[in-house]
Short mmCIF file of C-alpha atoms and ligand atoms in Angstrom, two decimals:
data_model
loop_
_atom_site.label_atom_id
_atom_site.label_comp_id
_atom_site.label_asym_id
_atom_site.label_seq_id
_atom_site.Cartn_x
_atom_site.Cartn_y
_atom_site.Cartn_z
CA UNK A 34 54.28 -62.20 -151.22
CA UNK A 35 53.37 -65.82 -151.92
CA UNK A 36 49.83 -67.25 -151.94
CA UNK A 37 48.53 -67.91 -148.45
CA UNK A 38 47.77 -71.63 -148.52
CA UNK A 39 45.28 -73.62 -146.47
CA UNK A 40 47.23 -74.71 -143.36
CA UNK A 41 45.88 -78.28 -143.60
CA UNK A 42 45.61 -81.17 -146.05
CA UNK A 43 42.49 -83.21 -146.75
CA UNK A 44 42.10 -86.75 -145.39
CA UNK A 45 38.42 -87.37 -146.07
CA UNK A 46 36.21 -85.89 -148.78
CA UNK A 47 32.48 -85.46 -149.37
CA UNK A 48 30.96 -85.37 -152.88
CA UNK A 49 29.23 -82.33 -154.33
CA UNK A 50 26.27 -83.18 -156.60
CA UNK A 51 25.91 -81.01 -159.68
CA UNK A 52 22.59 -79.76 -161.02
CA UNK A 53 21.56 -77.25 -163.71
CA UNK A 54 20.00 -73.77 -163.52
CA UNK A 55 16.73 -75.19 -164.92
CA UNK A 56 16.61 -77.85 -162.17
CA UNK A 57 17.46 -75.24 -159.55
CA UNK A 58 14.70 -72.92 -160.74
CA UNK A 59 12.20 -75.69 -159.95
CA UNK A 60 13.88 -76.59 -156.64
CA UNK A 61 13.76 -72.93 -155.56
CA UNK A 62 10.07 -72.67 -156.41
CA UNK A 63 9.31 -75.88 -154.49
CA UNK A 64 11.24 -74.44 -151.50
CA UNK A 65 9.07 -71.28 -151.59
CA UNK A 66 12.13 -69.12 -152.28
CA UNK A 67 13.46 -69.89 -148.80
CA UNK A 68 17.02 -71.32 -148.70
CA UNK A 69 16.29 -73.05 -145.38
CA UNK A 70 13.75 -75.24 -147.20
CA UNK A 71 16.20 -76.45 -149.88
CA UNK A 72 17.71 -79.93 -149.38
CA UNK A 73 21.48 -79.62 -148.96
CA UNK A 74 22.04 -82.36 -151.61
CA UNK A 75 20.70 -79.81 -154.09
CA UNK A 76 23.33 -77.21 -153.12
CA UNK A 77 26.73 -76.94 -154.83
CA UNK A 78 28.47 -74.52 -152.48
CA UNK A 79 26.72 -74.16 -149.14
CA UNK A 80 27.34 -70.75 -147.61
CA UNK A 81 24.11 -70.69 -145.62
CA UNK A 82 26.02 -70.62 -142.36
CA UNK A 83 29.38 -71.19 -140.72
CA UNK A 84 27.50 -72.76 -137.80
CA UNK A 85 28.18 -76.42 -137.11
CA UNK A 86 29.57 -76.80 -140.63
CA UNK A 87 33.29 -76.79 -139.81
CA UNK A 88 35.57 -79.61 -140.87
CA UNK A 89 36.92 -81.20 -137.70
CA UNK A 90 40.59 -82.01 -137.41
CA UNK A 91 42.06 -85.50 -137.10
CA UNK A 92 42.80 -84.58 -133.49
CA UNK A 93 39.17 -83.75 -132.86
CA UNK A 94 38.07 -87.05 -134.42
CA UNK A 95 40.57 -88.84 -132.19
CA UNK A 96 39.08 -86.94 -129.23
CA UNK A 97 35.62 -88.17 -130.26
CA UNK A 98 36.83 -91.75 -129.78
CA UNK A 99 38.09 -90.85 -126.30
CA UNK A 100 34.81 -89.32 -125.18
CA UNK A 101 33.64 -90.77 -121.89
CA UNK A 102 29.88 -91.15 -121.81
CA UNK A 103 29.35 -91.39 -118.05
CA UNK A 104 26.19 -89.62 -116.91
CA UNK A 105 27.97 -87.74 -114.12
CA UNK A 106 31.55 -86.64 -113.60
CA UNK A 107 32.92 -87.65 -117.01
CA UNK A 108 36.64 -86.91 -117.51
CA UNK A 109 35.60 -85.41 -120.87
CA UNK A 110 33.70 -82.73 -118.96
CA UNK A 111 36.69 -81.90 -116.78
CA UNK A 112 38.96 -81.57 -119.83
CA UNK A 113 36.36 -79.28 -121.44
CA UNK A 114 35.92 -77.26 -118.26
CA UNK A 115 39.67 -76.77 -117.87
CA UNK A 116 40.08 -75.49 -121.44
CA UNK A 117 37.18 -73.03 -121.12
CA UNK A 118 38.45 -71.82 -117.73
CA UNK A 119 41.94 -71.25 -119.12
CA UNK A 120 40.57 -69.42 -122.15
CA UNK A 121 38.04 -67.17 -120.39
CA UNK A 122 39.42 -66.90 -116.88
CA UNK A 123 35.87 -67.66 -115.73
CA UNK A 124 35.65 -70.33 -113.03
CA UNK A 125 32.09 -71.55 -113.73
CA UNK A 126 31.49 -73.47 -116.96
CA UNK A 127 28.04 -74.81 -117.89
CA UNK A 128 27.76 -76.89 -121.08
CA UNK A 129 24.67 -76.55 -123.28
CA UNK A 130 23.65 -78.25 -126.51
CA UNK A 131 24.17 -75.06 -128.50
CA UNK A 132 24.40 -71.28 -128.11
CA UNK A 133 20.68 -70.56 -127.98
CA UNK A 134 20.23 -73.05 -125.14
CA UNK A 135 22.69 -70.98 -123.10
CA UNK A 136 20.71 -67.87 -124.09
CA UNK A 137 17.39 -69.46 -123.19
CA UNK A 138 18.63 -70.31 -119.69
CA UNK A 139 20.25 -66.91 -119.10
CA UNK A 140 17.32 -64.80 -120.32
CA UNK A 141 14.70 -66.96 -118.62
CA UNK A 142 16.42 -66.00 -115.36
CA UNK A 143 17.34 -62.37 -116.08
CA UNK A 144 14.63 -61.38 -118.56
CA UNK A 145 10.94 -60.59 -118.19
CA UNK A 146 8.64 -57.67 -118.79
CA UNK A 147 10.11 -54.22 -118.20
CA UNK A 148 13.72 -55.38 -118.65
CA UNK A 149 16.09 -54.12 -121.33
CA UNK A 150 19.15 -55.86 -122.75
CA UNK A 151 21.59 -53.52 -124.50
CA UNK A 152 24.06 -54.64 -127.15
CA UNK A 153 26.12 -53.63 -130.15
CA UNK A 154 23.82 -55.93 -132.16
CA UNK A 155 21.91 -58.88 -130.76
CA UNK A 156 22.05 -61.97 -132.94
CA UNK A 157 18.62 -63.25 -134.08
CA UNK A 158 18.38 -66.15 -131.58
CA UNK A 159 19.59 -63.87 -128.77
CA UNK A 160 16.97 -61.26 -129.58
CA UNK A 161 14.28 -63.94 -129.91
CA UNK A 162 15.13 -65.41 -126.48
CA UNK A 163 15.08 -61.93 -124.92
CA UNK A 164 11.73 -61.09 -126.50
CA UNK A 165 10.29 -64.50 -125.65
CA UNK A 166 10.97 -63.72 -121.95
CA UNK A 167 8.94 -60.51 -122.32
CA UNK A 168 12.00 -58.24 -122.19
CA UNK A 169 13.24 -55.88 -124.89
CA UNK A 170 16.55 -55.94 -126.76
CA UNK A 171 18.16 -52.69 -127.89
CA UNK A 172 20.96 -52.48 -130.46
CA UNK A 173 23.39 -49.57 -130.03
CA UNK A 174 25.80 -50.10 -132.92
CA UNK A 175 28.36 -47.37 -133.65
CA UNK A 176 27.58 -45.10 -136.63
CA UNK A 177 30.33 -46.60 -138.84
CA UNK A 178 28.74 -50.04 -138.49
CA UNK A 179 25.60 -48.89 -140.26
CA UNK A 180 27.37 -47.79 -143.45
CA UNK A 181 28.16 -50.95 -145.44
CA UNK A 182 30.36 -49.29 -148.06
CA UNK A 183 32.53 -47.19 -145.73
CA UNK A 184 35.56 -49.10 -144.38
CA UNK A 185 36.58 -48.71 -140.72
CA UNK A 186 38.67 -51.02 -138.54
CA UNK A 187 36.12 -51.79 -135.79
CA UNK A 188 32.63 -51.47 -137.21
CA UNK A 189 31.25 -53.84 -134.56
CA UNK A 190 31.83 -51.33 -131.74
CA UNK A 191 29.05 -50.42 -129.36
CA UNK A 192 28.21 -46.70 -129.38
CA UNK A 193 29.21 -45.71 -125.83
CA UNK A 194 27.42 -42.33 -125.91
CA UNK A 195 24.21 -44.07 -126.93
CA UNK A 196 24.83 -46.61 -124.14
CA UNK A 197 25.08 -43.88 -121.48
CA UNK A 198 21.94 -42.20 -122.84
CA UNK A 199 20.02 -45.46 -122.92
CA UNK A 200 21.01 -46.33 -119.34
CA UNK A 201 19.87 -42.87 -118.19
CA UNK A 202 16.59 -43.31 -120.05
CA UNK A 203 15.69 -46.87 -119.03
CA UNK A 204 17.29 -46.89 -115.57
CA UNK A 205 20.22 -49.14 -114.64
CA UNK A 206 18.02 -51.30 -112.41
CA UNK A 207 15.94 -52.31 -115.47
CA UNK A 208 19.00 -53.42 -117.42
CA UNK A 209 20.09 -56.90 -116.27
CA UNK A 210 22.96 -57.14 -118.78
CA UNK A 211 24.90 -55.44 -121.51
CA UNK A 212 25.94 -57.96 -124.17
CA UNK A 213 28.73 -57.42 -126.67
CA UNK A 214 28.61 -59.73 -129.69
CA UNK A 215 32.10 -60.58 -131.03
CA UNK A 216 32.41 -60.44 -133.95
CA UNK A 217 29.15 -58.71 -134.78
CA UNK A 218 27.46 -61.45 -136.81
CA UNK A 219 24.29 -59.60 -137.85
CA UNK A 220 26.29 -56.42 -138.51
CA UNK A 221 28.66 -57.87 -141.09
CA UNK A 222 30.99 -60.02 -138.98
CA UNK A 223 32.78 -56.83 -138.03
CA UNK A 224 35.10 -56.83 -135.02
CA UNK A 225 34.87 -54.95 -131.72
CA UNK A 226 38.02 -53.23 -130.46
CA UNK A 227 39.56 -54.02 -127.08
CA UNK A 228 39.29 -50.31 -126.27
CA UNK A 229 35.55 -50.38 -126.92
CA UNK A 230 35.15 -53.40 -124.63
CA UNK A 231 37.15 -51.60 -121.93
CA UNK A 232 35.04 -48.45 -122.33
CA UNK A 233 31.79 -50.42 -122.12
CA UNK A 234 33.16 -52.25 -119.07
CA UNK A 235 33.83 -48.90 -117.34
CA UNK A 236 30.29 -47.67 -118.04
CA UNK A 237 28.82 -50.96 -116.82
CA UNK A 238 30.91 -50.83 -113.64
CA UNK A 239 29.77 -47.26 -112.95
CA UNK A 240 26.11 -48.35 -113.17
CA UNK A 241 26.64 -51.81 -111.65
CA UNK A 242 25.37 -53.59 -114.76
CA UNK A 243 27.04 -56.92 -115.58
CA UNK A 244 28.73 -57.28 -118.97
CA UNK A 245 28.43 -60.50 -120.96
CA UNK A 246 30.17 -61.44 -124.19
CA UNK A 247 28.37 -63.33 -126.94
CA UNK A 248 31.63 -65.08 -127.71
CA UNK A 249 30.78 -67.20 -130.78
CA UNK A 250 33.64 -65.72 -132.84
CA UNK A 251 36.06 -64.65 -130.10
CA UNK A 252 39.11 -65.96 -131.98
CA UNK A 253 38.33 -64.14 -135.23
CA UNK A 254 37.68 -60.96 -133.22
CA UNK A 255 40.93 -61.38 -131.27
CA UNK A 256 42.86 -61.80 -134.52
CA UNK A 257 41.42 -58.54 -135.86
CA UNK A 258 42.54 -56.85 -132.63
CA UNK A 259 46.04 -58.20 -133.25
CA UNK A 260 46.02 -56.92 -136.85
CA UNK A 261 44.34 -53.56 -136.35
CA UNK A 262 44.63 -52.27 -132.78
CA UNK A 263 47.72 -50.52 -131.53
CA UNK A 264 49.80 -52.46 -129.05
CA UNK A 265 48.59 -55.96 -129.93
CA UNK A 266 50.74 -56.89 -132.94
CA UNK A 267 53.19 -58.95 -130.89
CA UNK A 268 50.74 -60.54 -128.49
CA UNK A 269 49.53 -64.14 -129.00
CA UNK A 270 45.87 -64.44 -130.01
CA UNK A 271 45.17 -66.73 -127.03
CA UNK A 272 46.41 -63.96 -124.74
CA UNK A 273 44.33 -61.32 -126.55
CA UNK A 274 41.28 -63.53 -126.16
CA UNK A 275 42.05 -63.96 -122.49
CA UNK A 276 42.20 -60.16 -122.05
CA UNK A 277 38.91 -59.75 -123.95
CA UNK A 278 37.15 -62.17 -121.60
CA UNK A 279 38.76 -60.57 -118.55
CA UNK A 280 36.52 -57.50 -118.92
CA UNK A 281 33.32 -59.57 -118.83
CA UNK A 282 31.26 -61.07 -116.01
CA UNK A 283 30.22 -63.95 -118.19
CA UNK A 284 29.75 -65.22 -121.71
CA UNK A 285 27.47 -67.29 -123.91
CA UNK A 286 29.09 -69.38 -126.61
CA UNK A 287 28.03 -71.46 -129.57
CA UNK A 288 30.73 -74.08 -130.08
CA UNK A 289 29.39 -74.48 -133.62
CA UNK A 290 31.40 -71.41 -134.64
CA UNK A 291 34.89 -70.75 -133.24
CA UNK A 292 35.26 -74.19 -131.67
CA UNK A 293 35.09 -76.20 -134.93
CA UNK A 294 32.42 -78.44 -133.40
CA UNK A 295 29.29 -79.66 -135.17
CA UNK A 296 27.19 -79.13 -132.04
CA UNK A 297 27.62 -77.61 -128.58
CA UNK A 298 27.81 -74.46 -126.55
CA UNK A 299 28.30 -73.16 -123.04
CA UNK A 300 27.71 -70.49 -120.47
CA UNK A 301 30.66 -69.30 -118.40
CA UNK A 302 30.62 -66.79 -115.56
CA UNK A 303 32.01 -65.60 -112.24
CA UNK A 304 28.78 -65.18 -110.26
CA UNK A 305 28.06 -68.31 -108.19
CA UNK A 306 24.50 -67.25 -107.32
CA UNK A 307 23.51 -66.74 -110.97
CA UNK A 308 25.26 -69.99 -111.88
CA UNK A 309 23.18 -71.91 -109.35
CA UNK A 310 19.98 -70.59 -110.94
CA UNK A 311 21.32 -71.47 -114.40
CA UNK A 312 22.20 -75.01 -113.34
CA UNK A 313 18.73 -75.48 -111.83
CA UNK A 314 17.19 -74.66 -115.21
CA UNK A 315 19.88 -76.64 -117.04
CA UNK A 316 18.87 -79.86 -115.28
CA UNK A 317 15.26 -79.40 -116.43
CA UNK A 318 15.96 -78.42 -120.03
CA UNK A 319 19.44 -79.66 -121.03
CA UNK A 320 20.77 -82.26 -118.64
CA UNK A 321 23.07 -82.85 -115.68
CA UNK A 322 25.69 -80.07 -115.22
CA UNK A 323 28.62 -82.23 -116.37
CA UNK A 324 27.13 -82.88 -119.82
CA UNK A 325 24.38 -80.28 -120.35
CA UNK A 326 22.74 -81.69 -123.45
CA UNK A 327 25.97 -82.97 -125.03
CA UNK A 328 27.67 -86.32 -125.36
CA UNK A 329 31.08 -86.73 -123.73
CA UNK A 330 32.59 -86.99 -127.22
CA UNK A 331 31.17 -83.56 -128.12
CA UNK A 332 32.84 -82.04 -125.05
CA UNK A 333 36.16 -83.52 -126.24
CA UNK A 334 35.73 -82.12 -129.76
CA UNK A 335 34.93 -78.66 -128.37
CA UNK A 336 37.87 -78.67 -125.96
CA UNK A 337 40.30 -79.54 -128.77
CA UNK A 338 38.65 -77.10 -131.20
CA UNK A 339 38.96 -74.21 -128.75
CA UNK A 340 42.70 -74.78 -128.63
CA UNK A 341 43.09 -75.14 -132.41
CA UNK A 342 41.10 -72.01 -133.25
CA UNK A 343 43.59 -69.62 -131.67
CA UNK A 344 46.47 -71.02 -133.75
CA UNK A 345 47.69 -68.11 -135.84
CA UNK A 346 48.43 -69.87 -139.16
CA UNK A 347 44.78 -70.92 -139.14
CA UNK A 348 43.47 -67.42 -138.35
CA UNK A 349 45.82 -65.88 -140.91
CA UNK A 350 44.37 -68.15 -143.61
CA UNK A 351 40.81 -67.77 -142.33
CA UNK A 352 40.69 -63.97 -142.29
CA UNK A 353 42.61 -63.78 -145.57
CA UNK A 354 40.21 -66.14 -147.36
CA UNK A 355 37.21 -63.93 -146.51
CA UNK A 356 39.16 -60.86 -147.61
CA UNK A 357 40.15 -62.60 -150.87
CA UNK A 358 36.51 -63.12 -151.89
CA UNK A 359 35.47 -59.66 -150.69
CA UNK A 360 38.24 -57.99 -152.71
CA UNK A 361 37.37 -59.91 -155.89
CA UNK A 362 33.80 -58.64 -155.62
CA UNK A 363 34.89 -55.07 -154.88
CA UNK A 364 37.12 -55.11 -157.98
CA UNK A 365 34.08 -56.09 -160.09
CA UNK A 366 32.01 -53.27 -158.63
CA UNK A 367 29.71 -55.52 -156.56
CA UNK A 368 28.45 -53.59 -153.50
CA UNK A 369 29.70 -55.41 -150.40
CA UNK A 370 30.23 -54.58 -146.74
CA UNK A 371 33.73 -53.14 -146.29
CA UNK A 372 36.17 -54.07 -145.00
CA UNK A 373 35.84 -57.88 -145.07
CA UNK A 374 34.41 -59.39 -141.89
CA UNK A 375 35.66 -62.46 -140.04
CA UNK A 376 33.46 -65.29 -141.22
CA UNK A 377 31.40 -64.12 -144.15
CA UNK A 378 31.04 -61.80 -147.10
CA UNK A 379 28.03 -59.51 -146.83
CA UNK A 380 26.53 -58.24 -150.08
CA UNK A 381 24.57 -54.98 -149.82
CA UNK A 382 21.28 -56.07 -151.43
CA UNK A 383 19.78 -52.56 -151.34
CA UNK A 384 22.58 -51.31 -153.57
CA UNK A 385 22.82 -54.53 -155.66
CA UNK A 386 19.07 -54.58 -156.44
CA UNK A 387 18.25 -50.88 -156.12
CA UNK A 388 15.20 -51.39 -158.36
CA UNK A 389 13.51 -53.65 -155.74
CA UNK A 390 11.82 -51.81 -152.81
CA UNK A 391 12.56 -53.09 -149.26
CA UNK A 392 9.02 -54.43 -148.80
CA UNK A 393 9.70 -56.79 -151.70
CA UNK A 394 12.69 -58.28 -149.82
CA UNK A 395 15.64 -57.54 -152.16
CA UNK A 396 17.96 -59.63 -149.96
CA UNK A 397 15.80 -62.72 -150.28
CA UNK A 398 15.45 -62.14 -154.02
CA UNK A 399 19.23 -62.03 -154.32
CA UNK A 400 19.61 -65.23 -152.28
CA UNK A 401 17.32 -66.91 -154.85
CA UNK A 402 19.33 -65.54 -157.77
CA UNK A 403 22.67 -66.82 -156.39
CA UNK A 404 21.12 -70.26 -155.93
CA UNK A 405 19.42 -70.46 -159.29
CA UNK A 406 22.42 -69.17 -161.23
CA UNK A 407 25.23 -71.04 -159.48
CA UNK A 408 23.85 -73.42 -156.85
CA UNK A 409 25.23 -71.23 -154.08
CA UNK A 410 23.18 -71.10 -150.89
CA UNK A 411 23.35 -67.89 -148.86
CA UNK A 412 21.07 -66.19 -146.34
CA UNK A 413 19.25 -62.88 -146.13
CA UNK A 414 20.11 -60.70 -143.13
CA UNK A 415 17.63 -57.92 -143.64
CA UNK A 416 13.93 -57.26 -143.42
CA UNK A 417 12.83 -60.88 -143.76
CA UNK A 418 14.97 -61.72 -140.72
CA UNK A 419 14.52 -58.53 -138.68
CA UNK A 420 11.58 -56.64 -140.20
CA UNK A 421 8.56 -55.81 -138.05
CA UNK A 422 5.05 -54.70 -138.92
CA UNK A 423 3.63 -51.29 -138.05
CA UNK A 424 0.05 -51.10 -136.70
CA UNK A 425 -1.26 -50.51 -140.23
CA UNK A 426 0.50 -53.62 -141.51
CA UNK A 427 3.28 -51.87 -143.42
CA UNK A 428 6.82 -53.19 -143.08
CA UNK A 429 9.24 -51.51 -140.67
CA UNK A 430 12.45 -52.51 -142.46
CA UNK A 431 15.71 -53.68 -140.88
CA UNK A 432 18.67 -51.31 -140.61
CA UNK A 433 20.36 -52.89 -143.64
CA UNK A 434 19.42 -55.34 -146.39
CA UNK A 435 22.35 -57.75 -146.51
CA UNK A 436 22.97 -61.16 -148.03
CA UNK A 437 25.46 -63.18 -146.03
CA UNK A 438 27.77 -65.69 -147.67
CA UNK A 439 29.16 -67.47 -144.61
CA UNK A 440 32.30 -69.47 -145.20
CA UNK A 441 32.40 -72.79 -143.28
CA UNK A 442 35.71 -73.29 -141.46
CA UNK A 443 38.34 -75.45 -143.22
CA UNK A 444 35.76 -76.80 -145.74
CA UNK A 445 36.18 -75.10 -149.12
CA UNK A 446 39.34 -74.51 -151.14
CA UNK A 447 40.41 -71.48 -153.13
CA UNK A 448 38.86 -72.82 -156.37
CA UNK A 449 35.48 -73.15 -154.69
CA UNK A 450 35.80 -69.53 -153.64
CA UNK A 451 36.86 -68.46 -157.15
CA UNK A 452 33.72 -70.15 -158.50
CA UNK A 453 31.59 -68.25 -155.95
CA UNK A 454 33.03 -64.92 -157.07
CA UNK A 455 32.38 -65.78 -160.75
CA UNK A 456 28.73 -66.62 -160.02
CA UNK A 457 28.12 -63.44 -158.02
CA UNK A 458 29.71 -61.24 -160.65
CA UNK A 459 27.61 -62.87 -163.41
CA UNK A 460 24.45 -62.30 -161.38
CA UNK A 461 25.51 -58.69 -160.81
CA UNK A 462 25.84 -58.15 -164.54
CA UNK A 463 22.24 -59.25 -165.10
CA UNK A 464 20.76 -57.87 -161.88
CA UNK A 465 17.98 -55.98 -163.68
CA UNK A 466 16.31 -59.30 -164.56
CA UNK A 467 15.73 -60.10 -160.86
CA UNK A 468 12.30 -59.32 -159.38
CA UNK A 469 10.95 -58.88 -155.84
CA UNK A 470 9.18 -61.35 -153.53
CA UNK A 471 6.18 -61.36 -151.20
CA UNK A 472 5.57 -63.43 -148.05
CA UNK A 473 2.69 -65.88 -148.26
CA UNK A 474 3.18 -67.62 -144.89
CA UNK A 475 5.21 -66.76 -141.76
CA UNK A 476 5.76 -67.62 -138.07
CA UNK A 477 5.64 -64.96 -135.32
CA UNK A 478 9.29 -65.41 -134.21
CA UNK A 479 12.40 -66.15 -136.32
CA UNK A 480 10.17 -66.15 -139.38
CA UNK A 481 13.04 -66.37 -141.88
CA UNK A 482 13.61 -70.04 -141.02
CA UNK A 483 10.21 -71.21 -142.23
CA UNK A 484 8.62 -68.35 -144.20
CA UNK A 485 7.14 -69.18 -147.61
CA UNK A 486 7.54 -66.60 -150.37
CA UNK A 487 6.46 -66.12 -153.96
CA UNK A 488 7.57 -63.84 -156.81
CA UNK A 489 5.64 -60.57 -157.11
CA UNK A 490 5.30 -61.06 -160.86
C1 PLP B 1480 25.12 -68.77 -133.84
C2 PLP B 1480 25.03 -67.67 -132.91
C3 PLP B 1480 24.28 -67.77 -131.74
C4 PLP B 1480 23.42 -68.98 -131.41
O1 PLP B 1480 24.12 -70.16 -131.37
P1 PLP B 1480 23.48 -71.57 -131.85
O2 PLP B 1480 24.54 -72.56 -131.53
O3 PLP B 1480 23.18 -71.45 -133.29
O4 PLP B 1480 22.25 -71.79 -131.05
C5 PLP B 1480 24.29 -66.69 -130.88
N1 PLP B 1480 24.98 -65.57 -131.17
C6 PLP B 1480 25.72 -65.44 -132.28
C7 PLP B 1480 26.48 -64.20 -132.54
C8 PLP B 1480 25.76 -66.48 -133.20
O5 PLP B 1480 26.48 -66.34 -134.32
#
């Protein structure tokens, strides 16, 4: 087999500024050991997120020039609407400025005290919007998804037995929605099988609970279905995606992921009554329903991106490039989530830094080490992001302590990725020199974005 090459060539480049470990040690200290507080000019390889960081295609840039900026009824909106309708089969399409704006609208309407939203794993902004409404979010991830080192084909699946039990316990009338996140971002970018979605659909139908898809990475998930699920090998990814959406009553989407856009999102659904309530809120918080917080040019970029992302040479390269980095790390003995996910490599920080207790945030400590050693920016997905405090002030840790290295779409080449693997392996070989951290300042919600930390020693 020959090397799988990037299915694009580069027309426009951006410089990377180089700095030294000594400079980065100071930068990290000044940023209070929080990667979100580091200036991106000071980062060599930025794997903080795959959100809004994609390289747009020449077609998307051409679309940007064709954006029509009319306040109402822009042709750019109708092109966008048509693409989303064709993809999802959902007739109602409501643009928002990003994914969390769609969530905010949906959960403001459906949430509130005494309500429960069930999911495989709620993403952090989704959970925050649910909790902000007064409702509670419950993650029901399958057992395989909680074991980082044990490979399985669909570790993003929702545990259907736990779902039935939870519905019986909380009462169907208190559950406004079940939400399946594809792929499961907080759980390692692991895919959900079509069978699991069908099974969840059947349970939802039985209890008359609507099913929504958090669709941010629908194309990556659909490609995994093609690769791993029986009966899908010869079906086009666009068709697989269409089937996936056909089981849902609606979806929320961040176009900053699988739409190659730098900003944008949408809500899509079948229910006209719910849509009317959503649009009423949209006008107050986002804008008129034919632009919803976006410029006409953004709608064009999203529409084109949604068509490009289901192209199979792209997905082949995309999924392979994540697997390539994952496998290099596995070969060197670095503990990572297996198998490779769709958009990121997840390092198991508990295993990597087994000498650091969870209440000293091993994931965050590792994020600092990758930055200081190699200028690589990553993010903790563990107890800094999801930890809670017990009544006595002790930490209730997250399910896993992971460090996510998210790979921006179409941005880095194979040599960038080779460099990343070299840095991580070098850090692994001197892991015993890394110490824990403590929080010195934090916000009540989404604290990882702004928290300030300091070394324990
Ligand atoms: C990014 C993301 C969101 C939120 O989207 P934004 O555009 O960042 O607001 C919601 N769910 C998942 C799974 C995501 O990855």
